[in-house]
Amino acid sequence: MYKHLFKMTDKNGIIQFSKKDEPDKSSGYTVDDNARALIVSLNMKNEEGRELSKIYANFLKEAQKEDGSFSNLKVDKNFLPDLDSEDCFGRAFLASCYVATHGDAELKNLGLNLILKSIEYIGNIRSLRAAAYCLIGLFYLEDIFPGNRFIMESAKKLAYHLIEKYQQNSCGEWQWFEDRLTYCNALLPHSLFSYYELSSDKNALKVAKKTLKFLSSALFKKGYLNIVGNRGWWNKEDKPPLFDQQPVDAASIILACLQAYIATGDKEYMVLARVAFNWYMGENINKVPLINDKTQGCHDALVPDGVNLNQGAEALVSYLMACQLLNEFERGNAVECVPAV
């Protein structure tokens, strides 16, 4: 299962891109990928996973700036500003909170240091996806500092930033936070389901259910998962593009459905999570698997003529995270909060 993960990782971190199944070191390393890989490695729950976790966590440490934000892209020993974003910060913050609650003593301490340096930065967040990542991260942080006023107030601020955007943009059949759907869309309702678990805020639950229903009604219309393609995204009043379909978006809907199941107990969400996971296995518009049995990698996209033959980090770690969490649920293991990709 983890063969390609080991191949894509060196002493610096997980390499961003591959040429087919060969790591392309010239593409560098990103916080985005290493944050996701950190969660995956922690969920391996063995010594190999711990060694990988140290590599990925140290990459985040190296990437963090003095103001608490993160430089996303590292190429040839240098961090470049090309991919810096609030979303990058959100992914790093979530991974830091996850390692602070799931790592051993050394890793927990590293995670807490990352959090302490970045916590004030949360107040600057405007990106909806960054807000959602941080909101899920705060769920884990509250587990360390139960009842902490700053954590609860910050979580409420982020949640209501999302809810206000929903109120501004939803109209009639369009029940969404923005006037278009782009990437990792299910992350937004996912975070509100998490916030409901933290706060028992019924308004947050109502918006989470409405928006996930809107999204899933569109994506599962054919009986299998059709992700919003990145060739133009899905603008309001238009039809969603079918290609290219990204594995990270399949993981996003799987994890959101699992979190919705935690919040509501509605078994329909578990059914949708399994249908979405089967997208990787060939139950998709092209009827081809995204998982390469030989390499244990995941192809980068579903494209009109089949799959993108490259097997980069984002596709791989998002698939692995979804697989790990879905397996936990299907084994009946208790999970209070589902991380996101």
GROMACS .gro file of C-alpha atoms in nm:
model
  341
    1MET     CA    1   0.000   0.000   0.000
    2TYR     CA    2   0.283   0.241   0.086
    3LYS     CA    3   0.541   0.134  -0.175
    4HIS     CA    4   0.507   0.452  -0.383
    5LEU     CA    5   0.500   0.673  -0.073
    6PHE     CA    6   0.846   0.545   0.024
    7LYS     CA    7   0.967   0.590  -0.333
    8MET     CA    8   0.844   0.951  -0.349
    9THR     CA    9   1.005   1.043  -0.015
   10ASP     CA   10   1.369   1.129   0.048
   11LYS     CA   11   1.545   1.284   0.348
   12ASN     CA   12   1.396   1.627   0.265
   13GLY     CA   13   1.029   1.531   0.233
   14ILE     CA   14   0.785   1.401  -0.025
   15ILE     CA   15   0.869   1.510  -0.380
   16GLN     CA   16   0.598   1.711  -0.553
   17PHE     CA   17   0.572   1.555  -0.901
   18SER     CA   18   0.666   1.239  -1.084
   19LYS     CA   19   0.724   1.143  -1.445
   20LYS     CA   20   0.502   0.839  -1.462
   21ASP     CA   21   0.609   0.661  -1.142
   22GLU     CA   22   0.959   0.812  -1.119
   23PRO     CA   23   1.000   1.098  -0.869
   24ASP     CA   24   1.090   1.428  -1.036
   25LYS     CA   25   1.325   1.595  -0.788
   26SER     CA   26   1.346   1.906  -1.003
   27SER     CA   27   0.981   1.979  -0.914
   28GLY     CA   28   1.078   2.031  -0.551
   29TYR     CA   29   0.876   1.983  -0.236
   30THR     CA   30   0.566   2.161  -0.106
   31VAL     CA   31   0.415   2.221   0.235
   32ASP     CA   32   0.080   2.120   0.082
   33ASP     CA   33   0.204   1.768   0.005
   34ASN     CA   34   0.417   1.724   0.317
   35ALA     CA   35   0.132   1.835   0.545
   36ARG     CA   36  -0.098   1.574   0.392
   37ALA     CA   37   0.178   1.311   0.398
   38LEU     CA   38   0.237   1.384   0.768
   39ILE     CA   39  -0.122   1.287   0.850
   40VAL     CA   40  -0.091   0.972   0.639
   41SER     CA   41   0.234   0.867   0.805
   42LEU     CA   42   0.091   0.920   1.155
   43ASN     CA   43  -0.202   0.698   1.061
   44MET     CA   44   0.036   0.417   0.963
   45LYS     CA   45   0.090   0.362   1.339
   46ASN     CA   46   0.421   0.179   1.303
   47GLU     CA   47   0.792   0.254   1.315
   48GLU     CA   48   0.817   0.314   0.941
   49GLY     CA   49   0.536   0.566   0.968
   50ARG     CA   50   0.709   0.738   1.259
   51GLU     CA   51   1.029   0.781   1.058
   52LEU     CA   52   0.833   0.930   0.770
   53SER     CA   53   0.646   1.157   1.014
   54LYS     CA   54   0.975   1.301   1.139
   55ILE     CA   55   1.079   1.386   0.782
   56TYR     CA   56   0.748   1.553   0.694
   57ALA     CA   57   0.717   1.739   1.026
   58ASN     CA   58   1.071   1.873   0.997
   59PHE     CA   59   0.990   1.999   0.649
   60LEU     CA   60   0.701   2.201   0.794
   61LYS     CA   61   0.932   2.333   1.064
   62GLU     CA   62   1.186   2.443   0.805
   63ALA     CA   63   0.914   2.606   0.592
   64GLN     CA   64   0.760   2.816   0.867
   65LYS     CA   65   0.832   3.189   0.855
   66GLU     CA   66   0.881   3.423   1.149
   67ASP     CA   67   0.523   3.556   1.121
   68GLY     CA   68   0.383   3.203   1.153
   69SER     CA   69   0.293   3.158   0.786
   70PHE     CA   70   0.465   2.905   0.558
   71SER     CA   71   0.676   2.912   0.243
   72ASN     CA   72   0.512   2.645   0.031
   73LEU     CA   73   0.762   2.550  -0.240
   74LYS     CA   74   1.122   2.438  -0.191
   75VAL     CA   75   1.343   2.378  -0.495
   76ASP     CA   76   1.718   2.311  -0.479
   77LYS     CA   77   1.747   2.398  -0.107
   78ASN     CA   78   1.568   2.731  -0.154
   79PHE     CA   79   1.211   2.828  -0.067
   80LEU     CA   80   1.040   3.017  -0.347
   81PRO     CA   81   0.729   3.240  -0.322
   82ASP     CA   82   0.559   3.088  -0.628
   83LEU     CA   83   0.298   2.881  -0.444
   84ASP     CA   84   0.257   3.062  -0.111
   85SER     CA   85  -0.108   3.094  -0.010
   86GLU     CA   86  -0.348   3.099   0.283
   87ASP     CA   87  -0.458   2.749   0.180
   88CYS     CA   88  -0.100   2.631   0.230
   89PHE     CA   89  -0.109   2.780   0.579
   90GLY     CA   90  -0.439   2.606   0.652
   91ARG     CA   91  -0.307   2.264   0.549
   92ALA     CA   92   0.008   2.313   0.757
   93PHE     CA   93  -0.190   2.430   1.059
   94LEU     CA   94  -0.423   2.129   1.039
   95ALA     CA   95  -0.127   1.889   1.010
   96SER     CA   96   0.044   2.061   1.305
   97CYS     CA   97  -0.265   2.015   1.521
   98TYR     CA   98  -0.296   1.654   1.407
   99VAL     CA   99   0.063   1.568   1.495
  100ALA     CA  100   0.025   1.744   1.831
  101THR     CA  101  -0.254   1.499   1.919
  102HIS     CA  102  -0.144   1.184   1.734
  103GLY     CA  103   0.237   1.182   1.743
  104ASP     CA  104   0.480   1.053   2.004
  105ALA     CA  105   0.630   1.294   2.260
  106GLU     CA  106   0.896   1.429   2.021
  107LEU     CA  107   0.651   1.486   1.738
  108LYS     CA  108   0.385   1.633   1.966
  109ASN     CA  109   0.636   1.887   2.091
  110LEU     CA  110   0.732   1.979   1.734
  111GLY     CA  111   0.366   2.018   1.642
  112LEU     CA  112   0.294   2.239   1.943
  113ASN     CA  113   0.587   2.465   1.855
  114LEU     CA  114   0.451   2.505   1.501
  115ILE     CA  115   0.106   2.586   1.643
  116LEU     CA  116   0.230   2.839   1.898
  117LYS     CA  117   0.414   3.026   1.625
  118SER     CA  118   0.118   3.027   1.387
  119ILE     CA  119  -0.191   3.056   1.608
  120GLU     CA  120  -0.219   3.436   1.589
  121TYR     CA  121  -0.205   3.420   1.209
  122ILE     CA  122  -0.547   3.255   1.206
  123GLY     CA  123  -0.708   3.593   1.265
  124ASN     CA  124  -0.587   3.706   0.921
  125ILE     CA  125  -0.748   3.422   0.726
  126ARG     CA  126  -0.995   3.515   0.451
  127SER     CA  127  -0.972   3.220   0.212
  128LEU     CA  128  -1.268   2.989   0.272
  129ARG     CA  129  -1.063   2.673   0.232
  130ALA     CA  130  -0.790   2.800   0.461
  131ALA     CA  131  -1.060   2.884   0.717
  132ALA     CA  132  -1.198   2.532   0.683
  133TYR     CA  133  -0.859   2.366   0.734
  134CYS     CA  134  -0.794   2.580   1.040
  135LEU     CA  135  -1.139   2.506   1.178
  136ILE     CA  136  -1.074   2.132   1.164
  137GLY     CA  137  -0.730   2.188   1.316
  138LEU     CA  138  -0.886   2.376   1.608
  139PHE     CA  139  -1.099   2.069   1.684
  140TYR     CA  140  -0.779   1.875   1.754
  141LEU     CA  141  -0.625   2.166   1.941
  142GLU     CA  142  -0.927   2.187   2.172
  143ASP     CA  143  -0.859   1.827   2.265
  144ILE     CA  144  -0.523   1.940   2.407
  145PHE     CA  145  -0.660   2.256   2.571
  146PRO     CA  146  -1.025   2.172   2.653
  147GLY     CA  147  -1.252   2.470   2.706
  148ASN     CA  148  -0.988   2.720   2.596
  149ARG     CA  149  -1.165   3.049   2.524
  150PHE     CA  150  -0.932   3.160   2.245
  151ILE     CA  151  -0.975   2.831   2.060
  152MET     CA  152  -1.354   2.839   2.086
  153GLU     CA  153  -1.378   3.205   1.982
  154SER     CA  154  -1.142   3.150   1.689
  155ALA     CA  155  -1.340   2.846   1.576
  156LYS     CA  156  -1.668   3.039   1.591
  157LYS     CA  157  -1.518   3.326   1.392
  158LEU     CA  158  -1.398   3.090   1.118
  159ALA     CA  159  -1.724   2.896   1.109
  160TYR     CA  160  -1.934   3.209   1.077
  161HIS     CA  161  -1.706   3.342   0.806
  162LEU     CA  162  -1.812   3.034   0.606
  163ILE     CA  163  -2.177   3.065   0.707
  164GLU     CA  164  -2.190   3.431   0.607
  165LYS     CA  165  -2.048   3.345   0.264
  166TYR     CA  166  -2.314   3.077   0.230
  167GLN     CA  167  -2.586   3.328   0.317
  168GLN     CA  168  -2.449   3.574   0.060
  169ASN     CA  169  -2.418   3.327  -0.228
  170SER     CA  170  -2.691   3.066  -0.183
  171CYS     CA  171  -3.007   3.120  -0.384
  172GLY     CA  172  -3.278   2.876  -0.496
  173GLU     CA  173  -3.118   2.552  -0.609
  174TRP     CA  174  -2.766   2.696  -0.570
  175GLN     CA  175  -2.687   2.607  -0.208
  176TRP     CA  176  -2.320   2.695  -0.188
  177PHE     CA  177  -2.064   2.926  -0.028
  178GLU     CA  178  -1.941   3.083  -0.353
  179ASP     CA  179  -2.067   3.153  -0.703
  180ARG     CA  180  -1.859   2.865  -0.840
  181LEU     CA  181  -1.716   2.532  -0.730
  182THR     CA  182  -1.344   2.470  -0.775
  183TYR     CA  183  -1.118   2.228  -0.585
  184CYS     CA  184  -1.162   2.035  -0.258
  185ASN     CA  185  -1.519   2.162  -0.245
  186ALA     CA  186  -1.641   1.915   0.016
  187LEU     CA  187  -1.386   2.055   0.259
  188LEU     CA  188  -1.622   2.347   0.332
  189PRO     CA  189  -1.921   2.149   0.467
  190HIS     CA  190  -1.671   1.905   0.623
  191SER     CA  191  -1.537   2.182   0.845
  192LEU     CA  192  -1.884   2.290   0.956
  193PHE     CA  193  -1.971   1.932   1.055
  194SER     CA  194  -1.650   1.936   1.262
  195TYR     CA  195  -1.747   2.268   1.418
  196TYR     CA  196  -2.088   2.127   1.509
  197GLU     CA  197  -1.914   1.843   1.695
  198LEU     CA  198  -1.710   2.103   1.881
  199SER     CA  199  -1.988   2.352   1.958
  200SER     CA  200  -2.331   2.186   1.907
  201ASP     CA  201  -2.416   2.488   1.691
  202LYS     CA  202  -2.729   2.382   1.502
  203ASN     CA  203  -2.698   2.664   1.251
  204ALA     CA  204  -2.360   2.527   1.145
  205LEU     CA  205  -2.508   2.178   1.115
  206LYS     CA  206  -2.794   2.309   0.901
  207VAL     CA  207  -2.559   2.479   0.655
  208ALA     CA  208  -2.326   2.177   0.648
  209LYS     CA  209  -2.612   1.943   0.561
  210LYS     CA  210  -2.760   2.172   0.294
  211THR     CA  211  -2.430   2.233   0.118
  212LEU     CA  212  -2.314   1.871   0.126
  213LYS     CA  213  -2.653   1.764  -0.009
  214PHE     CA  214  -2.622   2.019  -0.292
  215LEU     CA  215  -2.272   1.897  -0.375
  216SER     CA  216  -2.343   1.525  -0.351
  217SER     CA  217  -2.666   1.555  -0.553
  218ALA     CA  218  -2.458   1.692  -0.839
  219LEU     CA  219  -2.157   1.463  -0.804
  220PHE     CA  220  -2.340   1.130  -0.761
  221LYS     CA  221  -2.616   1.193  -1.016
  222LYS     CA  222  -2.502   0.906  -1.240
  223GLY     CA  223  -2.476   0.656  -0.957
  224TYR     CA  224  -2.099   0.692  -0.940
  225LEU     CA  225  -1.876   0.987  -0.850
  226ASN     CA  226  -1.820   1.261  -1.108
  227ILE     CA  227  -1.585   1.523  -0.969
  228VAL     CA  228  -1.597   1.887  -1.079
  229GLY     CA  229  -1.326   1.904  -1.347
  230ASN     CA  230  -1.055   2.169  -1.336
  231ARG     CA  231  -1.100   2.271  -1.700
  232GLY     CA  232  -1.298   2.583  -1.614
  233TRP     CA  233  -1.449   2.468  -1.280
  234TRP     CA  234  -1.825   2.486  -1.218
  235ASN     CA  235  -1.958   2.839  -1.249
  236LYS     CA  236  -2.308   2.923  -1.132
  237GLU     CA  237  -2.562   2.894  -1.420
  238ASP     CA  238  -2.325   2.660  -1.609
  239LYS     CA  239  -2.284   2.283  -1.615
  240PRO     CA  240  -1.990   2.132  -1.424
  241PRO     CA  241  -1.696   2.032  -1.649
  242LEU     CA  242  -1.621   1.660  -1.644
  243PHE     CA  243  -1.241   1.680  -1.688
  244ASP     CA  244  -0.979   1.678  -1.553
  245GLN     CA  245  -1.100   1.498  -1.239
  246GLN     CA  246  -0.846   1.514  -0.957
  247PRO     CA  247  -0.791   1.241  -0.693
  248VAL     CA  248  -0.766   1.501  -0.416
  249ASP     CA  249  -1.129   1.594  -0.481
  250ALA     CA  250  -1.241   1.233  -0.449
  251ALA     CA  251  -1.068   1.219  -0.112
  252SER     CA  252  -1.229   1.547  -0.013
  253ILE     CA  253  -1.583   1.414  -0.062
  254ILE     CA  254  -1.500   1.082   0.108
  255LEU     CA  255  -1.366   1.253   0.420
  256ALA     CA  256  -1.653   1.502   0.431
  257CYS     CA  257  -1.907   1.217   0.419
  258LEU     CA  258  -1.728   1.040   0.704
  259GLN     CA  259  -1.739   1.358   0.913
  260ALA     CA  260  -2.108   1.402   0.827
  261TYR     CA  261  -2.172   1.048   0.950
  262ILE     CA  262  -2.003   1.130   1.281
  263ALA     CA  263  -2.217   1.441   1.322
  264THR     CA  264  -2.552   1.292   1.221
  265GLY     CA  265  -2.534   0.914   1.244
  266ASP     CA  266  -2.700   0.897   0.901
  267LYS     CA  267  -2.574   0.580   0.729
  268GLU     CA  268  -2.641   0.732   0.386
  269TYR     CA  269  -2.318   0.927   0.427
  270MET     CA  270  -2.123   0.603   0.472
  271VAL     CA  271  -2.277   0.469   0.151
  272LEU     CA  272  -2.171   0.783  -0.037
  273ALA     CA  273  -1.819   0.759   0.107
  274ARG     CA  274  -1.783   0.405  -0.027
  275VAL     CA  275  -1.926   0.498  -0.369
  276ALA     CA  276  -1.681   0.789  -0.384
  277PHE     CA  277  -1.389   0.563  -0.288
  278ASN     CA  278  -1.478   0.324  -0.569
  279TRP     CA  279  -1.400   0.611  -0.810
  280TYR     CA  280  -1.034   0.523  -0.753
  281MET     CA  281  -1.104   0.161  -0.838
  282GLY     CA  282  -1.267   0.223  -1.176
  283GLU     CA  283  -1.626   0.314  -1.095
  284ASN     CA  284  -1.600   0.645  -1.278
  285ILE     CA  285  -1.693   0.804  -1.610
  286ASN     CA  286  -1.400   0.639  -1.792
  287LYS     CA  287  -1.438   0.303  -1.618
  288VAL     CA  288  -1.064   0.289  -1.550
  289PRO     CA  289  -0.883   0.256  -1.215
  290LEU     CA  290  -0.671   0.542  -1.083
  291ILE     CA  291  -0.469   0.309  -0.860
  292ASN     CA  292  -0.172   0.141  -1.024
  293ASP     CA  293  -0.141  -0.208  -0.873
  294LYS     CA  294   0.221  -0.247  -0.981
  295THR     CA  295   0.358   0.077  -0.839
  296GLN     CA  296   0.095   0.131  -0.565
  297GLY     CA  297   0.077   0.490  -0.686
  298CYS     CA  298  -0.227   0.692  -0.784
  299HIS     CA  299  -0.256   0.853  -1.126
  300ASP     CA  300  -0.273   1.232  -1.121
  301ALA     CA  301  -0.609   1.275  -1.293
  302LEU     CA  302  -0.894   1.128  -1.488
  303VAL     CA  303  -0.869   1.281  -1.836
  304PRO     CA  304  -1.086   1.245  -2.150
  305ASP     CA  305  -0.879   0.960  -2.295
  306GLY     CA  306  -0.815   0.772  -1.970
  307VAL     CA  307  -0.576   0.871  -1.692
  308ASN     CA  308  -0.282   1.103  -1.655
  309LEU     CA  309   0.009   0.857  -1.639
  310ASN     CA  310   0.204   1.059  -1.382
  311GLN     CA  311   0.174   0.955  -1.016
  312GLY     CA  312   0.263   1.258  -0.806
  313ALA     CA  313   0.245   1.331  -0.435
  314GLU     CA  314  -0.095   1.504  -0.412
  315ALA     CA  315  -0.281   1.219  -0.581
  316LEU     CA  316  -0.100   0.959  -0.374
  317VAL     CA  317  -0.134   1.107  -0.026
  318SER     CA  318  -0.497   1.213  -0.072
  319TYR     CA  319  -0.586   0.857  -0.180
  320LEU     CA  320  -0.393   0.705   0.110
  321MET     CA  321  -0.560   0.933   0.364
  322ALA     CA  322  -0.907   0.850   0.233
  323CYS     CA  323  -0.826   0.478   0.231
  324GLN     CA  324  -0.692   0.484   0.588
  325LEU     CA  325  -0.990   0.671   0.731
  326LEU     CA  326  -1.255   0.474   0.545
  327ASN     CA  327  -1.094   0.150   0.666
  328GLU     CA  328  -1.105   0.278   1.025
  329PHE     CA  329  -1.478   0.344   0.996
  330GLU     CA  330  -1.555   0.013   0.827
  331ARG     CA  331  -1.367  -0.169   1.104
  332GLY     CA  332  -1.589   0.009   1.356
  333ASN     CA  333  -1.308   0.207   1.517
  334ALA     CA  334  -1.408   0.532   1.687
  335VAL     CA  335  -1.298   0.853   1.515
  336GLU     CA  336  -1.407   1.185   1.665
  337CYS     CA  337  -1.284   1.415   1.390
  338VAL     CA  338  -1.177   1.339   1.034
  339PRO     CA  339  -0.877   1.529   0.894
  340ALA     CA  340  -0.897   1.682   0.547
  341VAL     CA  341  -0.686   1.692   0.234
   0.00000   0.00000   0.00000
